[in-house]
């Protein structure tokens, strides 16, 4: 299934739940925001933000995709695990997009448990395809050992 189709399915689901969806952004704006924070913009990130501009509030799964302004405001320090783009359970967990090619970004999650970030999806397509089927499969962070 395609990323765009999964996003359409989720936007429909979220609107049915009464979740406000922010308008999408043109690709030039997506590139500019990511360039301004020193990040590479992959094709799937552009496709995501050309389809969905974020959410001002959490959805019924307690997840929220950030607007480009929030991404710009929150990503001051470089991380090898990518750019923070969303949160789960009121900022208990942050999801990052890590470019792995010109076309694809992996999705990583980090929490406030001192554990290292963990890759939860090999692409945005994988993330949203699994989210459509079972949000818990990507939102509930996998076990991460704590640092000694």
PDB file of C-alpha atoms in Angstrom:
ATOM      1  CA  UNK A   1       0.000   0.000   0.000  1.00  0.00           C
ATOM      2  CA  UNK A   2       1.257   3.513  -0.637  1.00  0.00           C
ATOM      3  CA  UNK A   3       2.171   6.147   1.917  1.00  0.00           C
ATOM      4  CA  UNK A   4      -0.353   8.582   0.428  1.00  0.00           C
ATOM      5  CA  UNK A   5      -3.198   6.058   0.637  1.00  0.00           C
ATOM      6  CA  UNK A   6      -2.401   5.223   4.266  1.00  0.00           C
ATOM      7  CA  UNK A   7      -2.327   8.918   5.151  1.00  0.00           C
ATOM      8  CA  UNK A   8      -5.720   9.413   3.481  1.00  0.00           C
ATOM      9  CA  UNK A   9      -7.132   6.511   5.518  1.00  0.00           C
ATOM     10  CA  UNK A  10      -5.738   7.914   8.749  1.00  0.00           C
ATOM     11  CA  UNK A  11      -6.861  11.489   8.083  1.00  0.00           C
ATOM     12  CA  UNK A  12     -10.373  10.150   7.475  1.00  0.00           C
ATOM     13  CA  UNK A  13     -10.215   8.146  10.728  1.00  0.00           C
ATOM     14  CA  UNK A  14      -8.915  11.119  12.696  1.00  0.00           C
ATOM     15  CA  UNK A  15     -11.497  13.515  11.281  1.00  0.00           C
ATOM     16  CA  UNK A  16     -14.218  10.989  12.227  1.00  0.00           C
ATOM     17  CA  UNK A  17     -12.779  11.162  15.771  1.00  0.00           C
ATOM     18  CA  UNK A  18     -13.095  14.966  15.678  1.00  0.00           C
ATOM     19  CA  UNK A  19      -9.332  15.537  15.437  1.00  0.00           C
ATOM     20  CA  UNK A  20      -8.303  18.781  13.764  1.00  0.00           C
ATOM     21  CA  UNK A  21      -5.903  18.242  10.867  1.00  0.00           C
ATOM     22  CA  UNK A  22      -3.639  21.094   9.807  1.00  0.00           C
ATOM     23  CA  UNK A  23      -3.424  21.933   6.097  1.00  0.00           C
ATOM     24  CA  UNK A  24      -0.551  20.431   4.105  1.00  0.00           C
ATOM     25  CA  UNK A  25       2.564  22.330   3.056  1.00  0.00           C
ATOM     26  CA  UNK A  26       4.113  22.822  -0.386  1.00  0.00           C
ATOM     27  CA  UNK A  27       7.311  20.849  -0.933  1.00  0.00           C
ATOM     28  CA  UNK A  28       9.411  24.032  -1.073  1.00  0.00           C
ATOM     29  CA  UNK A  29       8.354  24.892   2.491  1.00  0.00           C
ATOM     30  CA  UNK A  30       9.101  21.353   3.721  1.00  0.00           C
ATOM     31  CA  UNK A  31      12.584  21.513   2.182  1.00  0.00           C
ATOM     32  CA  UNK A  32      13.202  24.980   3.630  1.00  0.00           C
ATOM     33  CA  UNK A  33      12.247  24.017   7.209  1.00  0.00           C
ATOM     34  CA  UNK A  34      14.380  20.874   7.176  1.00  0.00           C
ATOM     35  CA  UNK A  35      17.291  22.719   5.545  1.00  0.00           C
ATOM     36  CA  UNK A  36      17.043  25.486   8.171  1.00  0.00           C
ATOM     37  CA  UNK A  37      17.528  22.957  10.976  1.00  0.00           C
ATOM     38  CA  UNK A  38      20.387  21.235   9.144  1.00  0.00           C
ATOM     39  CA  UNK A  39      18.455  18.112   8.172  1.00  0.00           C
ATOM     40  CA  UNK A  40      18.127  16.273   4.884  1.00  0.00           C
ATOM     41  CA  UNK A  41      14.597  16.121   3.446  1.00  0.00           C
ATOM     42  CA  UNK A  42      13.757  12.727   1.993  1.00  0.00           C
ATOM     43  CA  UNK A  43      11.059  12.137  -0.621  1.00  0.00           C
ATOM     44  CA  UNK A  44       8.767  10.391   1.875  1.00  0.00           C
ATOM     45  CA  UNK A  45       8.967  13.326   4.308  1.00  0.00           C
ATOM     46  CA  UNK A  46       7.946  15.686   1.513  1.00  0.00           C
ATOM     47  CA  UNK A  47       5.071  13.361   0.561  1.00  0.00           C
ATOM     48  CA  UNK A  48       3.926  13.238   4.193  1.00  0.00           C
ATOM     49  CA  UNK A  49       3.846  17.006   4.698  1.00  0.00           C
ATOM     50  CA  UNK A  50       2.333  17.606   1.253  1.00  0.00           C
ATOM     51  CA  UNK A  51      -0.550  15.383   2.479  1.00  0.00           C
ATOM     52  CA  UNK A  52      -0.875  16.290   6.145  1.00  0.00           C
ATOM     53  CA  UNK A  53       0.288  19.439   7.923  1.00  0.00           C
ATOM     54  CA  UNK A  54       0.232  18.014  11.437  1.00  0.00           C
ATOM     55  CA  UNK A  55      -2.200  18.093  14.365  1.00  0.00           C
ATOM     56  CA  UNK A  56      -2.593  20.772  17.017  1.00  0.00           C
ATOM     57  CA  UNK A  57      -3.843  18.147  19.519  1.00  0.00           C
ATOM     58  CA  UNK A  58      -3.349  14.460  20.226  1.00  0.00           C
ATOM     59  CA  UNK A  59      -5.572  11.971  18.475  1.00  0.00           C
ATOM     60  CA  UNK A  60      -7.505   9.196  20.240  1.00  0.00           C
ATOM     61  CA  UNK A  61      -4.328   7.073  20.207  1.00  0.00           C
ATOM     62  CA  UNK A  62      -2.506   9.780  22.246  1.00  0.00           C
ATOM     63  CA  UNK A  63      -0.213  10.548  19.298  1.00  0.00           C
ATOM     64  CA  UNK A  64       0.352  13.890  17.645  1.00  0.00           C
ATOM     65  CA  UNK A  65       2.176  14.760  14.446  1.00  0.00           C
ATOM     66  CA  UNK A  66       3.832  18.147  14.689  1.00  0.00           C
ATOM     67  CA  UNK A  67       3.509  21.076  12.326  1.00  0.00           C
ATOM     68  CA  UNK A  68       6.598  22.312  10.504  1.00  0.00           C
ATOM     69  CA  UNK A  69       6.740  25.306  12.866  1.00  0.00           C
ATOM     70  CA  UNK A  70       6.949  22.979  15.886  1.00  0.00           C
ATOM     71  CA  UNK A  71       9.632  20.926  14.142  1.00  0.00           C
ATOM     72  CA  UNK A  72      11.602  24.099  13.504  1.00  0.00           C
ATOM     73  CA  UNK A  73      11.201  25.247  17.118  1.00  0.00           C
ATOM     74  CA  UNK A  74      12.153  21.904  18.707  1.00  0.00           C
ATOM     75  CA  UNK A  75      15.139  20.755  16.646  1.00  0.00           C
ATOM     76  CA  UNK A  76      18.021  22.990  17.691  1.00  0.00           C
ATOM     77  CA  UNK A  77      20.591  20.289  18.355  1.00  0.00           C
ATOM     78  CA  UNK A  78      21.758  17.748  15.787  1.00  0.00           C
ATOM     79  CA  UNK A  79      20.957  14.115  16.582  1.00  0.00           C
ATOM     80  CA  UNK A  80      22.307  11.112  14.710  1.00  0.00           C
ATOM     81  CA  UNK A  81      18.798   9.665  15.132  1.00  0.00           C
ATOM     82  CA  UNK A  82      17.147  12.385  13.072  1.00  0.00           C
ATOM     83  CA  UNK A  83      14.568  15.134  13.471  1.00  0.00           C
ATOM     84  CA  UNK A  84      11.833  15.073  16.122  1.00  0.00           C
ATOM     85  CA  UNK A  85       8.474  15.254  14.323  1.00  0.00           C
ATOM     86  CA  UNK A  86       5.869  13.919  16.734  1.00  0.00           C
ATOM     87  CA  UNK A  87       5.103  12.876  20.267  1.00  0.00           C
ATOM     88  CA  UNK A  88       3.150  10.203  22.091  1.00  0.00           C
ATOM     89  CA  UNK A  89       1.518  10.394  25.533  1.00  0.00           C
ATOM     90  CA  UNK A  90       2.039  14.147  25.997  1.00  0.00           C
ATOM     91  CA  UNK A  91       5.750  14.190  25.170  1.00  0.00           C
ATOM     92  CA  UNK A  92       6.618  10.983  27.039  1.00  0.00           C
ATOM     93  CA  UNK A  93       7.984   9.679  23.751  1.00  0.00           C
ATOM     94  CA  UNK A  94       9.289  11.503  20.707  1.00  0.00           C
ATOM     95  CA  UNK A  95       9.379  10.115  17.198  1.00  0.00           C
ATOM     96  CA  UNK A  96      12.269  11.041  14.922  1.00  0.00           C
ATOM     97  CA  UNK A  97      12.795  10.766  11.186  1.00  0.00           C
ATOM     98  CA  UNK A  98      16.265   9.594  10.204  1.00  0.00           C
ATOM     99  CA  UNK A  99      17.193   9.793   6.512  1.00  0.00           C
ATOM    100  CA  UNK A 100      18.631   6.543   5.160  1.00  0.00           C
ATOM    101  CA  UNK A 101      18.513   7.439   1.447  1.00  0.00           C
ATOM    102  CA  UNK A 102      17.302  10.226  -0.825  1.00  0.00           C
ATOM    103  CA  UNK A 103      13.840   8.657  -0.808  1.00  0.00           C
ATOM    104  CA  UNK A 104      13.364   7.171   2.666  1.00  0.00           C
ATOM    105  CA  UNK A 105      13.522   8.085   6.344  1.00  0.00           C
ATOM    106  CA  UNK A 106      13.394   5.530   9.137  1.00  0.00           C
ATOM    107  CA  UNK A 107      11.171   6.232  12.160  1.00  0.00           C
ATOM    108  CA  UNK A 108      12.897   6.153  15.546  1.00  0.00           C
ATOM    109  CA  UNK A 109      11.382   6.570  19.006  1.00  0.00           C
ATOM    110  CA  UNK A 110      12.997   7.882  22.167  1.00  0.00           C
ATOM    111  CA  UNK A 111      11.614   8.234  25.653  1.00  0.00           C
ATOM    112  CA  UNK A 112      12.594   9.796  28.903  1.00  0.00           C
ATOM    113  CA  UNK A 113      13.780   6.509  30.382  1.00  0.00           C
ATOM    114  CA  UNK A 114      17.484   7.026  29.591  1.00  0.00           C
ATOM    115  CA  UNK A 115      17.357   4.264  26.997  1.00  0.00           C
ATOM    116  CA  UNK A 116      18.766   4.757  23.532  1.00  0.00           C
ATOM    117  CA  UNK A 117      16.414   5.575  20.640  1.00  0.00           C
ATOM    118  CA  UNK A 118      15.016   2.543  18.821  1.00  0.00           C
ATOM    119  CA  UNK A 119      14.037   2.142  15.169  1.00  0.00           C
ATOM    120  CA  UNK A 120      10.317   1.294  15.006  1.00  0.00           C
ATOM    121  CA  UNK A 121       9.870   1.442  11.220  1.00  0.00           C
ATOM    122  CA  UNK A 122      12.234   1.193   8.258  1.00  0.00           C
ATOM    123  CA  UNK A 123      10.274   3.888   6.393  1.00  0.00           C
ATOM    124  CA  UNK A 124       7.356   6.277   6.757  1.00  0.00           C
ATOM    125  CA  UNK A 125       5.400   3.966   4.476  1.00  0.00           C
ATOM    126  CA  UNK A 126       6.043   1.066   6.875  1.00  0.00           C
ATOM    127  CA  UNK A 127       5.151   3.230   9.900  1.00  0.00           C
ATOM    128  CA  UNK A 128       1.822   4.430   8.508  1.00  0.00           C
ATOM    129  CA  UNK A 129       0.897   1.061   6.991  1.00  0.00           C
ATOM    130  CA  UNK A 130       1.291  -0.539  10.422  1.00  0.00           C
ATOM    131  CA  UNK A 131      -0.440   2.423  12.104  1.00  0.00           C
ATOM    132  CA  UNK A 132      -3.529   1.900   9.913  1.00  0.00           C
ATOM    133  CA  UNK A 133      -3.748  -1.740  11.016  1.00  0.00           C
ATOM    134  CA  UNK A 134      -2.723  -1.363  14.663  1.00  0.00           C
ATOM    135  CA  UNK A 135      -1.544   1.966  16.118  1.00  0.00           C
ATOM    136  CA  UNK A 136      -0.060   0.156  19.126  1.00  0.00           C
ATOM    137  CA  UNK A 137       2.333  -1.716  16.831  1.00  0.00           C
ATOM    138  CA  UNK A 138       4.314   1.474  16.239  1.00  0.00           C
ATOM    139  CA  UNK A 139       3.322   3.742  19.115  1.00  0.00           C
ATOM    140  CA  UNK A 140       4.087   1.488  22.064  1.00  0.00           C
ATOM    141  CA  UNK A 141       7.835   1.756  22.198  1.00  0.00           C
ATOM    142  CA  UNK A 142       9.761  -1.501  22.160  1.00  0.00           C
ATOM    143  CA  UNK A 143      11.750  -2.533  25.195  1.00  0.00           C
ATOM    144  CA  UNK A 144      14.910  -0.510  25.593  1.00  0.00           C
ATOM    145  CA  UNK A 145      17.431  -1.412  28.252  1.00  0.00           C
ATOM    146  CA  UNK A 146      18.214   1.456  30.600  1.00  0.00           C
ATOM    147  CA  UNK A 147      21.757   2.720  30.941  1.00  0.00           C
ATOM    148  CA  UNK A 148      23.696   1.675  34.030  1.00  0.00           C
TER     149      UNK A 148
END
